[in-house]
Structure formats: C-alpha cells, structure tokens
PDB file of C-alpha atoms in Angstrom:
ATOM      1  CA  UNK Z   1     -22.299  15.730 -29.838  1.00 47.00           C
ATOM      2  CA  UNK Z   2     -21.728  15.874 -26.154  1.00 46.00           C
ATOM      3  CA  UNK Z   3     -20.907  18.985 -24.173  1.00 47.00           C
ATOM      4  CA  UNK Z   4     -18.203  17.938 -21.889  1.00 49.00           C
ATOM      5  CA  UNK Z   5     -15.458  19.962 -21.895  1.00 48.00           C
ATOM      6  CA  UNK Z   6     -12.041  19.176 -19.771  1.00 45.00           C
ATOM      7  CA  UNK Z   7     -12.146  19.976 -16.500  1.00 42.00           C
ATOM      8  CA  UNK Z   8      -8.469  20.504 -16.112  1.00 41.00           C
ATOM      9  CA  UNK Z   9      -7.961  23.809 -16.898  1.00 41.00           C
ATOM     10  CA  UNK Z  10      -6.845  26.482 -13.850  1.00 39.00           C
ATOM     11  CA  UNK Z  11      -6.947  29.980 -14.003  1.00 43.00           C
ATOM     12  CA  UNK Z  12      -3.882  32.165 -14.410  1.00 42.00           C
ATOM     13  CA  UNK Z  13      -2.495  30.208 -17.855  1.00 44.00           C
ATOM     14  CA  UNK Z  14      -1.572  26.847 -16.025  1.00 43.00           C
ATOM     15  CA  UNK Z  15      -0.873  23.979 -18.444  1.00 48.00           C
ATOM     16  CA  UNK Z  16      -4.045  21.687 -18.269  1.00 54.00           C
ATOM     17  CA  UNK Z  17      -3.454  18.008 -17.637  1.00 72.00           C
ATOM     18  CA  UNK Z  18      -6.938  16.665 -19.240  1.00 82.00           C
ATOM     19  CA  UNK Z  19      -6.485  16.223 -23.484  1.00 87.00           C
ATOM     20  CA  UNK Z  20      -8.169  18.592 -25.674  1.00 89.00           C
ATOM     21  CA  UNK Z  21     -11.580  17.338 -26.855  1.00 90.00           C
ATOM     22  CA  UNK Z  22     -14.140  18.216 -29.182  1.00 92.00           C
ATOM     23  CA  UNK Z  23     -14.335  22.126 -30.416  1.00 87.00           C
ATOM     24  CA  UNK Z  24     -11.075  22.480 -28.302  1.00 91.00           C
ATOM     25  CA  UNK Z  25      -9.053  21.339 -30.730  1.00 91.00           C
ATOM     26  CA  UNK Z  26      -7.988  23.383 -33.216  1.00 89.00           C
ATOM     27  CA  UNK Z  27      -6.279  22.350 -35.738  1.00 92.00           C
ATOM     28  CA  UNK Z  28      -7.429  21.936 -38.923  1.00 93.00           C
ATOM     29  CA  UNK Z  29      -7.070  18.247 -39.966  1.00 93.00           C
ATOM     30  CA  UNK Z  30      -6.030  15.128 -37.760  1.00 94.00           C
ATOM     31  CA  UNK Z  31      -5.645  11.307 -38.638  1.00 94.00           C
ATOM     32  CA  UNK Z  32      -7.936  10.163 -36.826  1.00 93.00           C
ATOM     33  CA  UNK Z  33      -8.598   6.695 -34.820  1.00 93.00           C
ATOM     34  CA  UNK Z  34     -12.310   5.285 -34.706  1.00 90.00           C
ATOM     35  CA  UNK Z  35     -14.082   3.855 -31.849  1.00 89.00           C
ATOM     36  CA  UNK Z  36     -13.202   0.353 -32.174  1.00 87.00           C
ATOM     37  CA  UNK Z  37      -9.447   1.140 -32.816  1.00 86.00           C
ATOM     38  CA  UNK Z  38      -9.650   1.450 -36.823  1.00 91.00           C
ATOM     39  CA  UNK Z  39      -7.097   3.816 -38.559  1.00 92.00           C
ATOM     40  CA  UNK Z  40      -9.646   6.095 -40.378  1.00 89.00           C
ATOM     41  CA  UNK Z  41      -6.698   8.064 -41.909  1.00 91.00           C
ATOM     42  CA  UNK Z  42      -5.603  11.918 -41.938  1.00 93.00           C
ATOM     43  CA  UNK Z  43      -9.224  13.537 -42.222  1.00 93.00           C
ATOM     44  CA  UNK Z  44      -9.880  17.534 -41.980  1.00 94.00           C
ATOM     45  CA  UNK Z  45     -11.445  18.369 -38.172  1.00 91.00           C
ATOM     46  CA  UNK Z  46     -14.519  19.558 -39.408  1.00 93.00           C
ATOM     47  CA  UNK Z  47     -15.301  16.000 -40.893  1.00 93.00           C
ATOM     48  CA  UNK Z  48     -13.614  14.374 -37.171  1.00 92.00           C
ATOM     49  CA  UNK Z  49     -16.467  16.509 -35.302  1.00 94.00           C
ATOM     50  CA  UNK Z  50     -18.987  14.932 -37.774  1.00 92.00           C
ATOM     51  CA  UNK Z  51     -18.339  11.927 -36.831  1.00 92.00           C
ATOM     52  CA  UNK Z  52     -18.573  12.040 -33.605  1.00 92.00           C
ATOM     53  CA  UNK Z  53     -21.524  13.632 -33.835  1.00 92.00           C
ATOM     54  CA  UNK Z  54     -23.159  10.608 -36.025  1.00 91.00           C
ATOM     55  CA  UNK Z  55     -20.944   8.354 -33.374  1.00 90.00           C
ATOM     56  CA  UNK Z  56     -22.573  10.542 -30.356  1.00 93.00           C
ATOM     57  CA  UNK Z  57     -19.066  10.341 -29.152  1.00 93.00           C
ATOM     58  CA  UNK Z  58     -16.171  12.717 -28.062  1.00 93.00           C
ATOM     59  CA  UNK Z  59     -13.164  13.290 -30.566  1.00 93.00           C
ATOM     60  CA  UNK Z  60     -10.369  13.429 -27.992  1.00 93.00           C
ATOM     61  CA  UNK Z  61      -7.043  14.083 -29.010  1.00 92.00           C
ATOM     62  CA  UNK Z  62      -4.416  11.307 -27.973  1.00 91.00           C
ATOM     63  CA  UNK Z  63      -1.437  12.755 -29.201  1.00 90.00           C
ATOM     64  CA  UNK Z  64      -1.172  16.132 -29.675  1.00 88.00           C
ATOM     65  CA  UNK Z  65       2.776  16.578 -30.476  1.00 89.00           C
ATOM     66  CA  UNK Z  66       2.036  14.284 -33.734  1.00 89.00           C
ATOM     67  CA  UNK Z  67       2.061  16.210 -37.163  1.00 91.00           C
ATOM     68  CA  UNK Z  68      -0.955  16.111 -37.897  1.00 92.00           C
ATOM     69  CA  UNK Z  69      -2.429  15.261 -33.998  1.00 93.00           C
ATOM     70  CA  UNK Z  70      -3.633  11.629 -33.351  1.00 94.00           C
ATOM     71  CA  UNK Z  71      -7.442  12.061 -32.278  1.00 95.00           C
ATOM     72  CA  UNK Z  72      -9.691   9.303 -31.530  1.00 94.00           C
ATOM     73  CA  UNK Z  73     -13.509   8.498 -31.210  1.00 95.00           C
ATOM     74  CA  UNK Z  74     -14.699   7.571 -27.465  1.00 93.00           C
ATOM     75  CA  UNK Z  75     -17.014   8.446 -24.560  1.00 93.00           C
ATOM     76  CA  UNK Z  76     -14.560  10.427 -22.740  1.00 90.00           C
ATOM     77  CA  UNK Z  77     -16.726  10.982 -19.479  1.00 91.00           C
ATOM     78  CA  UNK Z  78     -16.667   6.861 -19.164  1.00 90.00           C
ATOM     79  CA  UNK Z  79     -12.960   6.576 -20.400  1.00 88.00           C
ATOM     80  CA  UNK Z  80     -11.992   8.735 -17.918  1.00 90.00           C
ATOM     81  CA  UNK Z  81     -14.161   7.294 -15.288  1.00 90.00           C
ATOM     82  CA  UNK Z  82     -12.439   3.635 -15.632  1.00 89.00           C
ATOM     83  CA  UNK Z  83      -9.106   5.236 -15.773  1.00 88.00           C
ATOM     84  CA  UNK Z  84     -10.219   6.371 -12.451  1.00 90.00           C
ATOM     85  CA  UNK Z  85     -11.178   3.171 -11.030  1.00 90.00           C
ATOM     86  CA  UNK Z  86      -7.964   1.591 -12.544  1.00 88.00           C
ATOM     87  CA  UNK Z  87      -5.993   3.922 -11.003  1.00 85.00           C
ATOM     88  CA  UNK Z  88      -7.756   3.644  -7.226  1.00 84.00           C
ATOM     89  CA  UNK Z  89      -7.744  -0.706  -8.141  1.00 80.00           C
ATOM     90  CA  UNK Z  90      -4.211   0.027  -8.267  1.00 76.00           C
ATOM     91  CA  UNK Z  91      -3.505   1.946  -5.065  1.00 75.00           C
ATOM     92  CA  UNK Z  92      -5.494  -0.200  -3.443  1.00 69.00           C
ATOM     93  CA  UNK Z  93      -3.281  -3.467  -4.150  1.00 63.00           C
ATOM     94  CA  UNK Z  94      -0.261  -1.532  -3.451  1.00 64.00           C
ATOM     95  CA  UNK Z  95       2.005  -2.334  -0.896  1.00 59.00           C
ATOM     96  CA  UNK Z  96       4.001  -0.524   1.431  1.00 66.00           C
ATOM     97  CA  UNK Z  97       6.253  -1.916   3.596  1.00 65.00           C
ATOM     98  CA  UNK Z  98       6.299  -0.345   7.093  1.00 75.00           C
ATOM     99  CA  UNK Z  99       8.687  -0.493   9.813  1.00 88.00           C
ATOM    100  CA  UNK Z 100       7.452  -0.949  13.614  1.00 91.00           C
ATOM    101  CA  UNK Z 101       9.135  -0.187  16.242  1.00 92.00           C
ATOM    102  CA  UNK Z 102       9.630  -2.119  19.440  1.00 93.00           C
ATOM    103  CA  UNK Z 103      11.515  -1.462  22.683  1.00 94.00           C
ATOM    104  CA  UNK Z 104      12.932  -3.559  25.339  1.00 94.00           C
ATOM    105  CA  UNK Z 105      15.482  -3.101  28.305  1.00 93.00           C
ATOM    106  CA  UNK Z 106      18.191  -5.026  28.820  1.00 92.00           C
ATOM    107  CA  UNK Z 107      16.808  -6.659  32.184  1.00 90.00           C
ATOM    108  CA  UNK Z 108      13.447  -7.632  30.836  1.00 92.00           C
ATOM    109  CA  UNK Z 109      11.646  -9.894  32.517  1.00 92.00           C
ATOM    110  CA  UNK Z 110      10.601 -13.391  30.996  1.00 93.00           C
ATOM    111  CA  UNK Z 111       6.584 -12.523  31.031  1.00 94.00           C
ATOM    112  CA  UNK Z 112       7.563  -9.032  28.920  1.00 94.00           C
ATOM    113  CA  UNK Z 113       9.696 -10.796  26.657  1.00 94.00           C
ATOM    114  CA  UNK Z 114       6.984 -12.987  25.726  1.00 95.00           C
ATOM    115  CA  UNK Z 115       4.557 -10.560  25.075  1.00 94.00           C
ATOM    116  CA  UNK Z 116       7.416  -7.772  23.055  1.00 94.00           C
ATOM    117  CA  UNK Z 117       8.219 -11.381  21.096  1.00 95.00           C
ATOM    118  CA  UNK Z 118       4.605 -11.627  20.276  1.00 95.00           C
ATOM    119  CA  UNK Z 119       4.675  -7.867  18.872  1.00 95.00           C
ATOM    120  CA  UNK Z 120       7.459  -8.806  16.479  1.00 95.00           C
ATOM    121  CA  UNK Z 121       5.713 -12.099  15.849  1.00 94.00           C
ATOM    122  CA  UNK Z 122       2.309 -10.706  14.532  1.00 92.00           C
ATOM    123  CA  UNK Z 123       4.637  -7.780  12.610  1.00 92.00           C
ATOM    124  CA  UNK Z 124       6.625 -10.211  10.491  1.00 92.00           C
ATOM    125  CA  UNK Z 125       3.633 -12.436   9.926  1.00 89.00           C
ATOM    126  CA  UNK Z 126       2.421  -9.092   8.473  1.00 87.00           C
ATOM    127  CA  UNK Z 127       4.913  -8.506   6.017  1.00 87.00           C
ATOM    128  CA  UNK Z 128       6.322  -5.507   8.293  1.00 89.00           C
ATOM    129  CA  UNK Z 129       9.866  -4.689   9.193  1.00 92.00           C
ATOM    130  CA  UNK Z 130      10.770  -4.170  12.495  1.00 94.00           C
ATOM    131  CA  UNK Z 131      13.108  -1.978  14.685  1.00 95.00           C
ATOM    132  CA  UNK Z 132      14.080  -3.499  17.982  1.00 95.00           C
ATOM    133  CA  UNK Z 133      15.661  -1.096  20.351  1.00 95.00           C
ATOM    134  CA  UNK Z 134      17.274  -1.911  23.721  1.00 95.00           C
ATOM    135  CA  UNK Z 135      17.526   0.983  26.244  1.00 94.00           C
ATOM    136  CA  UNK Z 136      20.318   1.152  28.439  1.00 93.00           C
ATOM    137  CA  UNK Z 137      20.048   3.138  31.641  1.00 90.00           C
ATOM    138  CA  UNK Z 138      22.363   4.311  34.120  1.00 88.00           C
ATOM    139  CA  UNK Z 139      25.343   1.109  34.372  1.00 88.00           C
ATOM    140  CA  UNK Z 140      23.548  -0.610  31.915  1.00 88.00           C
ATOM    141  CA  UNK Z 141      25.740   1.321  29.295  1.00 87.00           C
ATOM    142  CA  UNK Z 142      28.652   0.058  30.617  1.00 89.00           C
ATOM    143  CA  UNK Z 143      27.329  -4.029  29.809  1.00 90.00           C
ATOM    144  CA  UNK Z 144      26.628  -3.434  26.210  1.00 91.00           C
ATOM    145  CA  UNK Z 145      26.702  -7.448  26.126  1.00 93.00           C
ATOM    146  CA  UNK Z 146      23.734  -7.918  27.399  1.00 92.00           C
ATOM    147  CA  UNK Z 147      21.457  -5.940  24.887  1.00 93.00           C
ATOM    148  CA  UNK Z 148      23.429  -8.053  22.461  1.00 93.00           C
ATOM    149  CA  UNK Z 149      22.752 -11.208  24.007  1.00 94.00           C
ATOM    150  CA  UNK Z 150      18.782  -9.966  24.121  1.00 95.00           C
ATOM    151  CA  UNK Z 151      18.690  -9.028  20.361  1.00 95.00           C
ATOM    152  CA  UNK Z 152      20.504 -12.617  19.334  1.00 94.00           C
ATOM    153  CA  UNK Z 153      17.768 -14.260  21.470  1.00 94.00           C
ATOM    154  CA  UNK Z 154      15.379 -12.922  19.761  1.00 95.00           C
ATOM    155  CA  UNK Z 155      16.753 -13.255  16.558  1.00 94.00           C
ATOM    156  CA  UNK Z 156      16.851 -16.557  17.122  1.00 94.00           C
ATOM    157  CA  UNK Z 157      13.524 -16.787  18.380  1.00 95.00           C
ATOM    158  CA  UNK Z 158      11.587 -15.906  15.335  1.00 94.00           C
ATOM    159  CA  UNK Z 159      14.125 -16.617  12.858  1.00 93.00           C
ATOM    160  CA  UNK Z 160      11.508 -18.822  10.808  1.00 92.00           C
ATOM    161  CA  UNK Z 161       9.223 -15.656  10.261  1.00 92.00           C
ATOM    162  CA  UNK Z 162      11.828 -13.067   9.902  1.00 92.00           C
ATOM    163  CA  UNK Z 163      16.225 -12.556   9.471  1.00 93.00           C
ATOM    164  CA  UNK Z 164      18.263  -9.941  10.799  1.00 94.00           C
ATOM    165  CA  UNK Z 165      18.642  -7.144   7.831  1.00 92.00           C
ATOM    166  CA  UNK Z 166      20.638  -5.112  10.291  1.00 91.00           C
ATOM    167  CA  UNK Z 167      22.919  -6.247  12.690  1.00 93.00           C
ATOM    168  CA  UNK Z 168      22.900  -4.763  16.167  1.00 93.00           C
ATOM    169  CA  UNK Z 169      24.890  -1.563  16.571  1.00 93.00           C
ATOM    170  CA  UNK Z 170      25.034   0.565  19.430  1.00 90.00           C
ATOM    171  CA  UNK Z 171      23.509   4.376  19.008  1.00 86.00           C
ATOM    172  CA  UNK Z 172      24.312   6.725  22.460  1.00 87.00           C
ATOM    173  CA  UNK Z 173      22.378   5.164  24.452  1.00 90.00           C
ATOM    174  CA  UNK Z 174      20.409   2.248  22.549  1.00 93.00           C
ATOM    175  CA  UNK Z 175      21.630  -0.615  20.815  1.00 95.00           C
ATOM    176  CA  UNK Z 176      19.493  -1.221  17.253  1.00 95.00           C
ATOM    177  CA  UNK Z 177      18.425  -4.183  15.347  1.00 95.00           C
ATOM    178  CA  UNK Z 178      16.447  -4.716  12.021  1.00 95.00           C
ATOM    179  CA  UNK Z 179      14.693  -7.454  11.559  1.00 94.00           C
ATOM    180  CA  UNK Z 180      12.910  -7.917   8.157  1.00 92.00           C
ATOM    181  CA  UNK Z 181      10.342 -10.404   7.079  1.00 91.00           C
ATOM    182  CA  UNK Z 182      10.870 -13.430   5.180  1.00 88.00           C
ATOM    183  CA  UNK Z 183       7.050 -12.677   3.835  1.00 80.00           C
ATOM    184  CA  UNK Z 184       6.527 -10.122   1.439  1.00 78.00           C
ATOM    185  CA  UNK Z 185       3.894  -7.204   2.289  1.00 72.00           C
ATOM    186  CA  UNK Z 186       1.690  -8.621  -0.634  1.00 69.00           C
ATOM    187  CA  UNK Z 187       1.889 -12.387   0.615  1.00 74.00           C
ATOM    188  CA  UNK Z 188       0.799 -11.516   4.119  1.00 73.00           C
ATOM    189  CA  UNK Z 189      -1.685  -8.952   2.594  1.00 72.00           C
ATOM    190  CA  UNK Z 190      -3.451 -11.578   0.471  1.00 74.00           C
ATOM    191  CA  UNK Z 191      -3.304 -14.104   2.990  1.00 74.00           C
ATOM    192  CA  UNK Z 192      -4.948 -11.754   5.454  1.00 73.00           C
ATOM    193  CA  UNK Z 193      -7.865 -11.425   2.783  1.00 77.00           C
ATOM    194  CA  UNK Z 194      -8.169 -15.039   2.388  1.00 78.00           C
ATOM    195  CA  UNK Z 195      -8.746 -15.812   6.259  1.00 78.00           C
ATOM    196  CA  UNK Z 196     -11.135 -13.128   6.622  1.00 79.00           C
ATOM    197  CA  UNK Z 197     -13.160 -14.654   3.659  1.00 81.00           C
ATOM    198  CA  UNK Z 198     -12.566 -17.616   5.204  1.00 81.00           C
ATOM    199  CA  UNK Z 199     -13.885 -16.514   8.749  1.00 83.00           C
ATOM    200  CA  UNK Z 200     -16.685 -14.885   6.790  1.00 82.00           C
ATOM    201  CA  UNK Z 201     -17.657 -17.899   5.377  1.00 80.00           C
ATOM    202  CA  UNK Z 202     -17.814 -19.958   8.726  1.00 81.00           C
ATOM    203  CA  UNK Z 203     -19.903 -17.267  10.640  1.00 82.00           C
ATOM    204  CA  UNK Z 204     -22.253 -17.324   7.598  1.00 80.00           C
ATOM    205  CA  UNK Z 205     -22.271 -21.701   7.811  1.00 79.00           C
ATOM    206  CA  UNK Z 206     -22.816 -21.301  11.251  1.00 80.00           C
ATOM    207  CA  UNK Z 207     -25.000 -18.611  12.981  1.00 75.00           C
ATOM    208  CA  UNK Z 208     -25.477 -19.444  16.238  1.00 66.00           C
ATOM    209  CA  UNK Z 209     -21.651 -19.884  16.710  1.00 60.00           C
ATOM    210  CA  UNK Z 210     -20.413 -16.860  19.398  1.00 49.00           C
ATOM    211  CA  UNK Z 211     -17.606 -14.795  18.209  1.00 50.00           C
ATOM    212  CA  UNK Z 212     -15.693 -15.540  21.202  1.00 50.00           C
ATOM    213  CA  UNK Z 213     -15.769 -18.882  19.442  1.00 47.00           C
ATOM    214  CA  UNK Z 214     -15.520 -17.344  16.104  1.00 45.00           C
ATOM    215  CA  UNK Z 215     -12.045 -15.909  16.565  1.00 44.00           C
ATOM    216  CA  UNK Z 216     -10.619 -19.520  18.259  1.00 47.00           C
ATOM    217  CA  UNK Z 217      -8.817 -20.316  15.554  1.00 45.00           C
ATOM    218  CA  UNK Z 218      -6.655 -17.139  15.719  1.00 40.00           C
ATOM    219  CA  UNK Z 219      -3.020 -17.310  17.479  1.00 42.00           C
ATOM    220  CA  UNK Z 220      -2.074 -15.792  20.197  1.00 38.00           C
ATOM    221  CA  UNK Z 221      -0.438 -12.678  19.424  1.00 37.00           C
ATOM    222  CA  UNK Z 222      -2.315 -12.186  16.128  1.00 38.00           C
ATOM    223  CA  UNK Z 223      -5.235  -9.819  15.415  1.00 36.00           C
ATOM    224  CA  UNK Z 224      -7.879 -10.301  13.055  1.00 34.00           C
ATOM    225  CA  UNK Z 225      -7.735  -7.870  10.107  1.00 35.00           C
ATOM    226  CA  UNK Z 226      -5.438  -5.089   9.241  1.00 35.00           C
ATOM    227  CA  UNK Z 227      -7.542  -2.521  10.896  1.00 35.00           C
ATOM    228  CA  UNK Z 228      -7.113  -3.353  13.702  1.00 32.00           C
ATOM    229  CA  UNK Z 229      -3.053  -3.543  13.488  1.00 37.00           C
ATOM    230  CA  UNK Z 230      -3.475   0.144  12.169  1.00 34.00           C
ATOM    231  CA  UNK Z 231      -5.140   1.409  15.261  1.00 32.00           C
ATOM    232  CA  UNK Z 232      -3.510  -1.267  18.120  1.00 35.00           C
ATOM    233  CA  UNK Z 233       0.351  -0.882  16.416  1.00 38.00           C
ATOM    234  CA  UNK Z 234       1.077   2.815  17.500  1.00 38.00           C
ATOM    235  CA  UNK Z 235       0.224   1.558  20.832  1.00 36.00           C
ATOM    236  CA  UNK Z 236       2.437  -1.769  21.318  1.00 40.00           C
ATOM    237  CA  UNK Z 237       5.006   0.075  19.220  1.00 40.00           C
ATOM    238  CA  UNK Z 238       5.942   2.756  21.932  1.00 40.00           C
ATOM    239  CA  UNK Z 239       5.669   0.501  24.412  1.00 40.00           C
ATOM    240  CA  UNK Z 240       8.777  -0.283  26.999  1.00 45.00           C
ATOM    241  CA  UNK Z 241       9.539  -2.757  29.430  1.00 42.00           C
TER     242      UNK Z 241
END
C-alpha cells in the first residue's frame, strides 16, 4: 500500500480540505466502493486496507458524514492530479467579460473619431463591453447636446457589432455611455482561436510568405491574438482626444 498521506493538513488544528485516506481513517468498518465503481458492501477497515493493499491502491474516504463512511478504492495521487487539470481546463475556458474604457471630447476631430471608433470596433468584436466617456471642458458643459449627438453617432456607427446597454447620462463633468456586445465573450474567444489556427496553418502551407503579408488578411483596427489586446488595451483605453 502506498504512502501518500493528504497534504492538506495546517498546523494550529485547521480543518483539512484533502479526504482522509488510508491509516487516517479511523473508524472501524466502512461500506466500501471498489475500483471500478462496484458496491463491495459494509466491510470492517482492517479488511478495506487489505484490499487496497492486494489492489496497490489508496482507500480514500468519499463520504465521511455517512453512517458507516463511504470509502472507495483508487490511485489518489492520479485522481487528484486530473481533478487538477479539470479544474485549470476549466479556468482556462472561462470567460470574463471586461469593460474598456474609451474617451472622446465633444469637438473631436473626424481623423480621431475614426481611430476612437476603431477602439470600440476591435472591443465589441472581442466580446468586451465598453464605456464611452465624453469630456466637457470649460463652455462645453453648458452644450451638453453635443456629447449626445457624439455618443448617438457612434451608436449608430457600430450598431451591427454592439447596442447601447446604457443610455447616455451626464456625470459632473462627463456624459457616459455603455455599449455592450452583440457577441458573447466565448463566441469571440473561440473565433479568435480558430483564425489563429487558421493563420497557423497558412504560414505552415506557405514558408516563404513574409509576415507583413501574413497578417493581410487582418482588418484595420483589429489585432492578432488576445495578447496583444491585453498589453495594447490599457494604452488606447486612457487615451483622449
């Protein structure tokens, strides 16, 4: 029988997270579960720990509030080690939707607007909500129309990749929008995964081909792969006009 104990346990009579396992357990009978799933049946502990001796396996206990405990045969260092991996699998597929931020004055000019509506472009296409903020300065407070007028615009402007989740309201100052993505974060996610397979794949077809020309079929305004939104977005966020 192995000699893995839990690993749990802290100092100071904390409550240990990790199940009780092999000479741990005390008790002294259990119905116990074999490795394949079988009901063995309510056997005393000293035959359990035979078993999974003969088994070279752990006897784990499973559920240790039943009368008598639940234990079960298993390798307990590889249960616990694809437990692990589910667990990370998991996180990794998660997704968390994150609002951007983008700023604009009321006066922008056309060549800024273009490249703020690109921003909020490439942010919905990512799943991502996004905060637009007009700043009003001076006697620009006192034409609150025209940071409405701005926000409809763009509204408007990218209303097939995003809606308005929160209508413009003025705060001191600023005048706030929401715009939220008609995409979910795990649609643009896996879609982002596909095209960089799919960019993979071309480079890999095709050598000799530059990546100057390797990233022509990319849209303006886009970026490759979601590392390098991470590291460009804190950037374009804070951004004014």
């Amino acid at each position: 029988m192995s000699a893995r104990q839990p690993c749990g346990a802290i100092r100071g009579g904390s409550i240990s997270a990790e199940p009780r396992i092999n000479d741990r357990i005390r008790v002294p009978e259990v119905r116990l579960v074999g490795p394949s799933g079988e009901q063995v049946g309510i056997v005393p502990l000293a035959k359990a720990l035979e078993l999974a001796q003969e088994y070279d396996l752990d006897l784990v206990e499973v559920a240790a509030n039943a009368r008598p405990p639940v234990c079960k045969l298993m390798d307990y260092g590889k249960f616990k080690y694809e437990s692990a991996m589910k667990a990370r699998e998991a996180r990794k597929n998660q997704a968390h939707t994150v609002i951007k931020e983008m700023k604009l004055r009321p006066k922008i000019d056309p060549h800024d607007y273009d490249t703020k509506k690109g921003h909020v472009v490439r942010f919905l296409k990512q799943g991502d909500k996004v905060k637009i903020t007009i700043m009003f300065r001076g006697r620009e407070q006192s034409r609150p129309e025209l940071g409405y007028r701005l926000l409809q615009r763009l509204a408007s402007d990218v209303e097939d990749l995003g809606f308005v989740e929160s209508n413009p309201k003025q705060d001191g100052r600023n005048m706030i929008m929401v715009l939220g993505p008609h995409k979910k974060k795990t649609e643009a996610m896996a879609e982002a995964r596909e095209a960089q397979a799919a960019r993979k794949a071309e480079a890999k077809a095709n050598p000799g081909k530059s990546q100057n020309h390797a990233g022509d079929d990319i849209p303006e305004g886009e970026v490759a792969d979601a590392d390098t939104e991470t590291a460009e977005a804190p950037a374009e966020a804070s951004a004014e006009a």
